[in-house]
Coordinates of C-alpha atoms and ligand atoms in Angstrom, one line a residue:
Chain A
X271 CA 53.1 34.7 154.8
X272 CA 51.8 33.5 158.1
X273 CA 48.4 34.8 157.1
X274 CA 48.6 32.7 153.9
X275 CA 49.6 29.6 155.9
X276 CA 46.6 30.2 158.2
X277 CA 44.2 30.7 155.3
X278 CA 45.3 27.9 153.1
X279 CA 43.5 25.0 154.9
X280 CA 40.3 27.0 155.0
X281 CA 40.5 27.9 151.4
X282 CA 41.4 24.4 150.3
X283 CA 38.5 22.8 152.1
X284 CA 36.1 25.3 150.6
X285 CA 37.6 24.7 147.1
X286 CA 37.5 21.0 147.6
X287 CA 33.8 21.2 148.4
X288 CA 33.3 23.2 145.2
X289 CA 35.4 20.8 143.2
X290 CA 33.1 17.9 144.3
X291 CA 30.2 19.7 142.7
X292 CA 32.3 20.3 139.6
X293 CA 33.2 16.6 139.5
X294 CA 29.6 15.6 140.1
X295 CA 28.4 17.7 137.2
X296 CA 31.2 16.3 135.0
X297 CA 30.4 12.7 135.8
X298 CA 26.6 13.2 135.4
X299 CA 27.2 14.9 132.0
X300 CA 29.3 12.1 130.8
X301 CA 27.0 9.3 131.9
X302 CA 24.0 11.1 130.3
X303 CA 25.6 12.6 127.2
X304 CA 27.5 9.6 126.0
X305 CA 24.5 7.2 125.5
X306 CA 22.2 10.1 124.6
X307 CA 24.8 11.3 122.0
X308 CA 24.8 7.9 120.4
X309 CA 21.0 7.8 120.2
X310 CA 21.0 11.4 118.7
X311 CA 23.6 10.3 116.2
X312 CA 21.3 7.5 115.1
X313 CA 18.5 10.0 114.8
X314 CA 20.6 12.3 112.6
X315 CA 21.5 9.4 110.3
X316 CA 18.0 8.0 110.1
X317 CA 16.6 7.3 106.7
X318 CA 13.3 8.7 107.8
X319 CA 13.8 12.3 106.6
X320 CA 11.5 14.2 109.0
X321 CA 13.3 12.6 112.0
X322 CA 16.8 13.2 110.7
X323 CA 16.0 16.8 109.7
X324 CA 14.4 17.5 113.1
X325 CA 17.4 16.0 114.9
X326 CA 19.9 17.9 112.7
X327 CA 18.2 21.2 113.3
X328 CA 18.1 20.6 117.0
X329 CA 21.8 19.8 117.1
X330 CA 22.5 22.8 115.0
X331 CA 20.7 25.1 117.5
X332 CA 22.3 23.6 120.5
X333 CA 25.8 23.6 119.0
X334 CA 25.3 27.1 117.5
X335 CA 24.3 28.9 120.7
X336 CA 26.3 29.5 123.9
X337 CA 26.0 27.0 126.6
X338 CA 25.8 29.8 129.1
X339 CA 22.5 31.0 127.5
X340 CA 21.2 27.5 127.5
X341 CA 21.9 27.2 131.2
X342 CA 20.0 30.4 131.9
X343 CA 17.0 29.4 129.8
X344 CA 16.8 26.0 131.4
X345 CA 17.1 27.3 134.9
X346 CA 15.0 30.4 134.7
X347 CA 12.5 29.8 131.9
X348 CA 10.2 27.4 133.8
X349 CA 9.7 29.9 136.6
X350 CA 9.5 33.1 134.6
X351 CA 7.6 32.0 131.5
X352 CA 5.5 29.1 132.8
X353 CA 5.3 30.3 136.5
X354 CA 6.4 26.8 137.5
X355 CA 10.0 27.0 138.8
X356 CA 10.6 23.2 138.6
X357 CA 14.2 23.5 139.8
X358 CA 13.5 25.7 142.9
X359 CA 16.0 28.1 144.2
X360 CA 18.3 25.9 146.2
X361 CA 21.7 24.4 145.4
X362 CA 20.0 21.0 144.5
X363 CA 17.8 22.7 141.9
X364 CA 20.6 24.6 140.4
X365 CA 22.7 21.5 140.2
X366 CA 19.8 19.6 138.5
X367 CA 19.3 22.5 136.0
X368 CA 23.0 22.5 135.2
X369 CA 22.9 18.7 134.7
X370 CA 20.0 19.0 132.2
X371 CA 21.7 21.8 130.3
X372 CA 25.1 20.1 130.1
X373 CA 23.7 16.7 129.2
X374 CA 21.7 18.2 126.3
X375 CA 24.5 20.4 125.1
X376 CA 27.2 17.8 125.3
X377 CA 25.1 15.0 123.8
X378 CA 24.8 17.1 120.7
X379 CA 28.5 17.6 120.5
X380 CA 29.1 13.9 121.1
X381 CA 26.5 12.9 118.5
X382 CA 28.5 14.6 115.8
X383 CA 31.6 12.8 116.9
X384 CA 29.7 9.5 117.0
X385 CA 28.3 10.2 113.5
X386 CA 31.7 10.8 112.1
X387 CA 33.0 7.6 113.8
X388 CA 30.1 5.5 112.4
X389 CA 30.4 7.0 109.0
X390 CA 34.1 6.2 108.9
X391 CA 33.5 2.4 109.1
X392 CA 33.7 1.0 105.6
X393 CA 30.4 -0.4 104.4
X394 CA 32.1 -3.7 103.7
X395 CA 32.1 -4.4 107.4
X396 CA 28.3 -4.2 107.5
X397 CA 27.9 -6.4 104.5
X398 CA 30.5 -8.9 105.7
X399 CA 28.4 -9.3 108.8
X400 CA 25.2 -9.5 106.9
X401 CA 26.3 -12.3 104.6
X402 CA 27.3 -14.3 107.7
X403 CA 23.7 -14.1 108.9
X404 CA 24.3 -11.6 111.7
X405 CA 21.5 -9.4 113.0
X406 CA 21.6 -5.6 112.7
X407 CA 22.3 -5.3 116.4
X408 CA 25.0 -8.0 116.4
X409 CA 26.7 -6.1 113.5
X410 CA 26.6 -2.9 115.5
X411 CA 27.7 -4.2 118.8
X412 CA 30.1 -7.0 117.8
X413 CA 31.6 -5.5 114.6
X414 CA 31.3 -1.8 114.4
X415 CA 31.2 -0.5 118.0
X416 CA 34.8 -1.1 118.9
X417 CA 36.0 0.3 115.6
X418 CA 33.8 3.4 116.2
X419 CA 35.2 3.7 119.7
X420 CA 38.8 3.5 118.3
X421 CA 37.9 6.3 115.8
X422 CA 36.2 8.6 118.3
X423 CA 38.6 8.4 121.3
X424 CA 40.9 11.2 120.1
X425 CA 38.1 13.8 119.3
X426 CA 36.2 12.6 122.3
X427 CA 39.1 13.2 124.6
X428 CA 39.4 16.8 123.3
X429 CA 35.7 17.3 123.9
X430 CA 35.8 15.8 127.4
X431 CA 38.7 18.1 128.4
X432 CA 36.7 21.0 127.2
X433 CA 33.8 19.8 129.3
X434 CA 36.0 19.9 132.4
X435 CA 36.6 23.6 131.9
X436 CA 33.0 24.3 130.7
X437 CA 31.6 23.1 134.0
X438 CA 32.7 26.5 135.3
X439 CA 29.8 28.0 133.3
X440 CA 27.4 26.6 135.8
X441 CA 28.6 29.6 138.0
X442 CA 26.1 31.7 135.9
X443 CA 23.2 30.1 137.7
X444 CA 25.1 30.2 141.0
X445 CA 25.7 26.5 141.2
X446 CA 28.3 26.1 143.9
X447 CA 31.1 24.7 141.9
X448 CA 34.8 25.5 142.3
X449 CA 34.8 28.9 140.7
X450 CA 31.9 30.0 142.8
X451 CA 33.8 28.7 145.9
X452 CA 37.0 30.6 144.9
X453 CA 35.1 33.8 144.1
X454 CA 33.4 33.7 147.6
X455 CA 36.7 34.8 149.2
X456 CA 36.6 38.1 147.3
X457 CA 33.4 39.2 149.0
X458 CA 34.0 37.3 152.2
X459 CA 33.5 33.8 153.3
X460 CA 34.8 31.6 156.2
X461 CA 36.1 34.7 157.8
X462 CA 38.3 35.6 154.8
X463 CA 37.5 38.6 152.6
X464 CA 39.2 40.6 149.8
X465 CA 41.4 37.7 148.7
X466 CA 41.8 37.0 145.0
X467 CA 44.3 34.2 145.0
X468 CA 41.8 31.5 145.9
X469 CA 40.0 32.2 142.6
X470 CA 43.2 32.0 140.7
X471 CA 44.2 28.9 142.6
X472 CA 41.1 27.0 141.2
X473 CA 43.0 26.7 137.9
X474 CA 45.3 24.3 139.6
X475 CA 42.4 21.9 140.1
X476 CA 41.4 22.1 136.5
X477 CA 45.0 21.6 135.4
X478 CA 45.5 18.6 137.6
X479 CA 42.3 17.0 136.6
X480 CA 42.9 17.5 132.9
X481 CA 46.4 16.2 133.3
X482 CA 45.0 13.0 134.8
X483 CA 42.4 12.7 132.0
X484 CA 45.0 13.3 129.3
X485 CA 47.2 10.5 130.6
X486 CA 44.1 8.2 130.9
X487 CA 43.0 8.9 127.3
X488 CA 46.6 8.4 126.1
X489 CA 46.6 5.0 127.7
X490 CA 43.2 4.1 126.2
X491 CA 44.4 5.1 122.8
X492 CA 47.4 3.0 123.1
X493 CA 45.4 0.1 124.3
X494 CA 43.1 0.3 121.2
X495 CA 46.2 0.4 119.0
X496 CA 46.6 -3.4 119.3
X497 CA 45.1 -3.5 115.8
X498 CA 45.2 -1.2 112.8
X499 CA 42.2 -0.5 110.5
Chain B
X41 CA 17.6 -32.0 91.3
X42 CA 19.8 -28.9 91.0
X43 CA 21.2 -27.4 94.1
X44 CA 20.5 -23.9 92.8
X45 CA 17.7 -22.8 90.5
X46 CA 17.4 -19.1 89.5
X47 CA 14.6 -18.0 87.3
X48 CA 14.2 -14.8 85.5
X49 CA 16.0 -12.6 88.0
X50 CA 15.6 -8.9 87.4
X51 CA 17.1 -6.0 89.2
X52 CA 17.1 -2.3 88.5
X53 CA 18.8 0.7 90.2
X54 CA 16.4 3.6 89.4
X55 CA 16.0 3.5 85.6
X56 CA 19.2 1.5 85.1
X57 CA 18.1 -2.2 84.5
X58 CA 21.1 -4.1 85.5
X59 CA 19.8 -7.7 85.5
X60 CA 17.4 -8.4 82.7
X61 CA 16.1 -11.8 83.4
X62 CA 18.8 -14.3 84.5
X63 CA 18.0 -18.0 84.3
X64 CA 20.6 -20.3 85.8
X65 CA 20.7 -23.7 87.4
X66 CA 23.6 -25.4 89.0
X67 CA 24.4 -29.0 90.0
X68 CA 25.7 -29.9 93.4
X69 CA 29.5 -30.0 93.5
X70 CA 29.9 -27.9 90.4
X71 CA 32.0 -24.8 89.9
X72 CA 30.4 -22.1 87.8
X73 CA 32.6 -19.3 86.6
X74 CA 30.9 -16.0 85.5
X75 CA 32.8 -13.8 83.1
X76 CA 31.8 -10.6 81.5
X77 CA 32.9 -7.1 81.0
X78 CA 32.8 -4.4 83.6
X79 CA 29.3 -3.2 84.5
X80 CA 27.6 -6.2 83.0
X81 CA 25.9 -7.1 86.4
X82 CA 28.1 -9.9 87.7
X83 CA 28.5 -8.4 91.2
X84 CA 24.8 -7.5 91.3
X85 CA 23.9 -11.2 90.6
X86 CA 26.1 -12.4 93.4
X87 CA 24.6 -9.8 95.7
X88 CA 21.1 -10.9 94.8
X89 CA 22.0 -14.5 95.7
X90 CA 23.3 -13.3 99.1
X91 CA 20.3 -11.1 99.6
X92 CA 22.4 -8.0 99.9
X93 CA 20.1 -6.8 97.1
X94 CA 16.5 -8.0 96.8
X95 CA 15.7 -8.8 93.2
X96 CA 12.8 -6.9 91.7
X97 CA 11.6 -10.0 89.8
X98 CA 12.2 -13.7 89.6
X99 CA 12.8 -16.6 91.9
X100 CA 15.7 -18.3 93.7
X101 CA 15.6 -21.8 95.0
X102 CA 18.2 -23.9 96.8
X103 CA 17.8 -27.6 97.1
X104 CA 14.2 -27.3 96.0
X105 CA 13.4 -24.8 98.7
X106 CA 12.1 -21.5 97.3
X107 CA 13.9 -18.6 99.0
X108 CA 12.3 -15.8 97.1
X109 CA 9.7 -15.7 94.5
X110 CA 8.5 -12.3 93.5
X111 CA 5.2 -13.7 92.1
X112 CA 4.4 -14.6 95.6
X113 CA 3.4 -11.1 96.9
X114 CA 4.6 -11.4 100.5
X115 CA 7.7 -9.5 101.3
X116 CA 10.6 -11.1 103.1
X117 CA 11.1 -10.3 106.8
X118 CA 14.5 -9.6 108.2
X119 CA 14.5 -13.0 109.8
X120 CA 13.7 -14.7 106.6
X121 CA 16.4 -12.8 104.8
X122 CA 19.0 -13.8 107.4
X123 CA 17.9 -17.5 107.1
X124 CA 18.1 -17.3 103.3
X125 CA 21.6 -15.9 103.5
X126 CA 22.9 -18.9 105.3
X127 CA 22.5 -21.0 102.2
X128 CA 25.2 -18.8 100.6
X129 CA 28.6 -17.5 101.4
X130 CA 30.2 -14.6 99.8
X131 CA 33.9 -13.8 99.5
X132 CA 34.5 -10.1 98.7
X133 CA 37.1 -8.6 96.5
X134 CA 38.3 -6.5 99.4
X135 CA 38.2 -9.3 102.0
X136 CA 36.4 -7.2 104.6
X137 CA 37.9 -9.0 107.6
X138 CA 37.0 -7.7 111.0
X139 CA 40.2 -5.8 112.0
X140 CA 39.7 -5.9 115.8
X141 CA 39.5 -9.7 115.9
X142 CA 42.2 -12.3 115.5
X143 CA 42.1 -14.6 112.5
X144 CA 40.5 -17.3 114.5
X145 CA 38.0 -15.0 116.1
X146 CA 37.1 -13.8 112.6
X147 CA 36.2 -17.4 111.7
X148 CA 34.4 -18.3 114.8
X149 CA 32.4 -15.0 115.4
X150 CA 29.4 -15.8 113.3
X151 CA 29.0 -19.5 114.3
X152 CA 29.3 -18.5 118.0
X153 CA 26.7 -15.8 117.6
X154 CA 24.4 -18.3 115.8
X155 CA 25.0 -20.7 118.7
X156 CA 23.8 -18.1 121.2
X157 CA 20.4 -17.9 119.7
X158 CA 20.2 -21.7 119.2
X159 CA 21.1 -22.2 122.8
X160 CA 18.4 -19.7 123.9
X161 CA 15.8 -21.6 121.9
X162 CA 16.9 -24.9 123.5
X163 CA 16.7 -23.3 126.9
X164 CA 13.1 -22.4 126.2
X165 CA 12.2 -25.8 125.0
X166 CA 14.3 -28.2 127.2
X167 CA 15.6 -26.1 130.1
X168 CA 18.9 -24.5 130.9
X169 CA 21.0 -27.6 131.6
X170 CA 20.2 -29.0 128.2
X171 CA 21.1 -25.7 126.7
X172 CA 24.4 -25.6 128.6
X173 CA 25.4 -29.1 127.4
X174 CA 24.6 -28.2 123.9
X175 CA 26.5 -25.0 124.0
X176 CA 29.6 -26.7 125.4
X177 CA 29.5 -29.4 122.8
X178 CA 29.0 -26.9 119.9
X179 CA 31.7 -24.5 121.1
X180 CA 34.1 -27.4 121.0
X181 CA 33.0 -28.2 117.5
X182 CA 33.2 -24.6 116.3
X183 CA 36.7 -24.4 117.7
X184 CA 37.8 -27.6 116.1
X185 CA 36.2 -26.7 112.8
X186 CA 38.1 -23.3 112.8
X187 CA 41.4 -25.1 113.2
X188 CA 40.6 -27.5 110.4
X189 CA 39.6 -24.6 108.1
X190 CA 42.8 -22.7 109.0
X191 CA 44.8 -25.8 108.0
X192 CA 42.8 -26.1 104.8
X193 CA 43.7 -22.6 103.8
X194 CA 47.3 -23.0 105.0
X195 CA 47.2 -20.5 107.8
X196 CA 47.4 -22.6 111.0
X197 CA 50.3 -20.6 112.3
X198 CA 48.4 -17.3 111.9
X199 CA 45.4 -18.2 114.1
X200 CA 46.3 -15.5 116.7
X201 CA 47.4 -12.9 114.3
X202 CA 45.3 -9.8 113.5
X203 CA 44.3 -9.1 109.8
X204 CA 46.5 -6.0 109.6
X205 CA 49.5 -8.3 110.2
X206 CA 48.7 -10.4 107.1
X207 CA 49.4 -10.1 103.4
X208 CA 46.4 -9.6 101.0
X209 CA 46.6 -13.2 99.9
X210 CA 46.6 -14.4 103.5
X211 CA 43.7 -12.1 104.4
X212 CA 41.7 -13.4 101.5
X213 CA 42.3 -17.0 102.6
X214 CA 41.0 -16.1 106.0
X215 CA 38.0 -14.6 104.4
X216 CA 37.4 -17.9 102.6
X217 CA 37.8 -19.8 105.9
X218 CA 35.4 -17.4 107.6
X219 CA 32.7 -18.0 104.9
X220 CA 33.2 -21.7 105.0
X221 CA 32.7 -21.7 108.8
X222 CA 29.0 -21.1 108.3
X223 CA 28.8 -24.2 106.1
X224 CA 27.0 -22.6 103.2
X225 CA 25.5 -24.8 100.4
X226 CA 27.0 -22.5 97.8
X227 CA 30.0 -20.3 98.1
X228 CA 30.2 -17.2 96.0
X229 CA 33.4 -15.3 95.1
X230 CA 33.4 -11.8 93.6
X231 CA 36.7 -11.3 91.9
X232 CA 38.6 -12.8 94.9
X233 CA 42.0 -12.1 93.4
X234 CA 41.4 -8.7 91.8
X235 CA 42.7 -6.7 94.8
X236 CA 45.9 -8.8 95.1
X237 CA 49.4 -8.2 94.0
X238 CA 50.1 -10.6 91.1
X239 CA 52.5 -12.8 93.1
X240 CA 49.7 -13.4 95.7
X241 CA 47.0 -14.5 93.2
X242 CA 48.3 -18.1 93.0
X243 CA 48.0 -18.9 96.7
X244 CA 44.3 -17.9 96.7
X245 CA 43.5 -19.7 93.5
X246 CA 45.1 -22.8 94.9
X247 CA 42.7 -22.7 97.8
X248 CA 39.8 -22.3 95.4
X249 CA 41.0 -25.2 93.4
X250 CA 41.3 -27.4 96.4
X251 CA 37.8 -26.5 97.5
X252 CA 36.5 -27.4 94.0
X253 CA 38.2 -30.7 94.2
X254 CA 36.7 -31.4 97.6
X255 CA 33.3 -31.0 96.0
X256 CA 32.2 -27.6 97.2
X257 CA 29.5 -25.9 95.0
X258 CA 30.9 -22.6 94.0
X259 CA 30.0 -19.6 91.9
X260 CA 33.1 -17.6 91.0
X261 CA 33.2 -14.2 89.2
X262 CA 36.8 -13.8 87.9
X263 CA 39.0 -12.6 85.2
X264 CA 41.5 -15.4 85.7
X265 CA 40.8 -17.3 82.5
X266 CA 43.4 -20.0 83.1
X267 CA 41.8 -20.7 86.4
X268 CA 38.4 -20.8 84.7
X269 CA 39.6 -23.2 82.1
X270 CA 41.2 -25.5 84.6
X271 CA 38.7 -25.5 87.5
X272 CA 35.3 -24.6 86.1
X273 CA 32.7 -27.2 85.2
X274 CA 30.7 -24.5 83.5
X275 CA 31.4 -21.0 82.3
X276 CA 28.7 -18.4 81.6
X277 CA 29.3 -15.1 79.9
X278 CA 27.3 -12.1 81.0
X279 CA 26.7 -9.1 78.9
X280 CA 24.5 -6.1 79.8
X281 CA 22.4 -8.0 82.3
X282 CA 21.8 -11.2 80.3
X283 CA 23.7 -14.5 80.0
X284 CA 24.7 -14.8 76.4
X285 CA 26.8 -17.9 76.6
X286 CA 26.7 -21.0 78.8
X287 CA 28.8 -24.1 78.4
X288 CA 31.9 -26.0 79.4
X289 CA 35.1 -24.0 79.5
X290 CA 36.1 -25.6 76.2
X291 CA 32.9 -24.7 74.5
X292 CA 32.9 -21.1 75.7
X293 CA 36.6 -20.3 75.3
X294 CA 37.3 -22.2 72.1
X295 CA 33.9 -22.1 70.3
X296 CA 32.0 -19.1 71.5
X297 CA 28.7 -18.8 69.7
X298 CA 27.9 -15.2 70.6
X299 CA 29.6 -12.2 68.9
X300 CA 30.0 -10.3 72.2
X301 CA 31.7 -13.3 73.8
X302 CA 34.1 -13.5 71.0
X303 CA 34.9 -9.8 71.3
X304 CA 35.4 -10.1 75.0
X305 CA 37.7 -13.1 74.8
X306 CA 39.7 -11.4 72.1
X307 CA 40.1 -8.3 74.3
X308 CA 41.5 -10.2 77.2
X309 CA 43.8 -12.8 75.5
Ligands
ATP751 N1 23.9 0.1 94.6 C1 23.8 0.5 93.3 N2 23.2 1.7 93.0 C2 23.1 2.1 91.7 N3 23.7 1.5 90.7 C3 24.3 0.4 90.9 C4 24.5 -0.2 92.2 N4 25.2 -1.3 92.2 C5 25.5 -1.5 90.9 N5 25.0 -0.5 90.1 C6 25.1 -0.4 88.6 O1 24.8 -1.6 88.1 C7 25.6 -1.9 87.0 C8 26.3 -3.3 87.1 O2 27.1 -3.2 88.2 P1 27.9 -4.5 88.7 O3 28.7 -4.1 89.9 O4 26.9 -5.6 89.0 O5 28.8 -4.9 87.5 P2 30.0 -5.9 87.4 O6 29.7 -6.8 86.2 O7 30.3 -6.6 88.7 O8 31.2 -5.0 87.0 P3 32.8 -5.1 87.4 O9 33.4 -6.1 86.5 O10 33.3 -3.7 87.1 O11 32.8 -5.5 88.8 C9 26.6 -0.8 86.9 O12 26.2 0.1 85.9 C10 26.6 -0.1 88.2 O13 26.8 1.3 88.1
MG752 MG1 31.9 -6.5 90.1

């Protein structure tokens, strides 16, 4: 027991450090994948067939293969195949590679959610805007966007909670996120070795963070419920 | 001069020729009612007037200004189409209100967005203080106009309600106010009461009637024959993409010349 009390602050500070990396990856992925997902959804709905087919195939490949493999390809391929290791070997490079992989992967998932949301808006909304003389962008931003957001918040919150847990996949390219930090105490780190509980303890971080997100999304959903339709 | 002059309008969807050369002119302040059986092309004609469909052939002119003439080979730009649309308003069967906005915001949204681009142009020409003054003045007018329109359709007490809180009849009256807010030359209605419960039809027709009395030029597609007889200055009958009857309500309803019109009238009375 006294040993545990001694180790706890050391472990927590290491886990906190890892969680900061986890959080950074999470935030960068959201900031990148939300707008990119919207753009990809436009591409997949384009009336220009070559573009929409290309985008749909791309989305299919990204959604159909494991994110873990995508991480490995993006991190290692430039060095192994093209002899140009753009990401380098340090933590910064690993973080950058993870960001690229996550943004690409999640923007494809988000694009499908956006596509569903946009498709669910009745065409009458578009035409009502048109006959009032609105431009295409006014119709999108002033009429459709909020309705799309209302429709996508529930599936989006599911996907974002999955993202929180998926960040642990970055461990595969040795990005120093929270799982990596917890695992370190198995082999030995900060003078502590052979301890497995720090690794299990990382789950508390995920649970707490997802709990906060769940409450926040619930509030947002409630807020958007000021109207029906 | 007629307010509206349509010549030889044609429109096909694939091989299906829906409008087969429609000629029509309308005097300012008149109410034209279009009747005809399902699939005869009534909605398509209204959609052509509002440039939701671009006719394959023919011309449309409002107040002598040609909006489209397919003999003139140039195609319309998006900007021209938007400008053309402002001559017309369209009230849909399904209302199509914007659910996230209050009743009043539904009415003021389009005028306010139009004001934005007007103000931007004034800023370019006369500087930002002129633009600011103009904007303040117009915002006040838009707000006042919306209140007047709400009063006109009998919904002053619903200004801050959301569409989902209104009955179908009330929603349709808001849709009418919204269309009027852009001050169109000609207001079109596509079966404005068809989606309503029978007991709500009257309140909407009453608004249409009061608009007619105030001198608004209107084109109304409807199956409400009593309304047509009472309010229309002119009734046309449409059959398979052509107008086969055109006259006063009395002429069309009591002395139809065309065999199809007779059949149609018999089927609904
Ligand atoms: N966008 C479209 N694409 C293909 N065909 C269409 C389209 N719009 C209308 N049509 C066809 O055009 C014909 C006329 O349709 P329209 O809606 O103008 O008839 P209508 O007189 O308004 O009928 P209703 O009384 O049922 O509303 C129909 O055969 C319809 O199937
Ligand atoms: Mg119709």
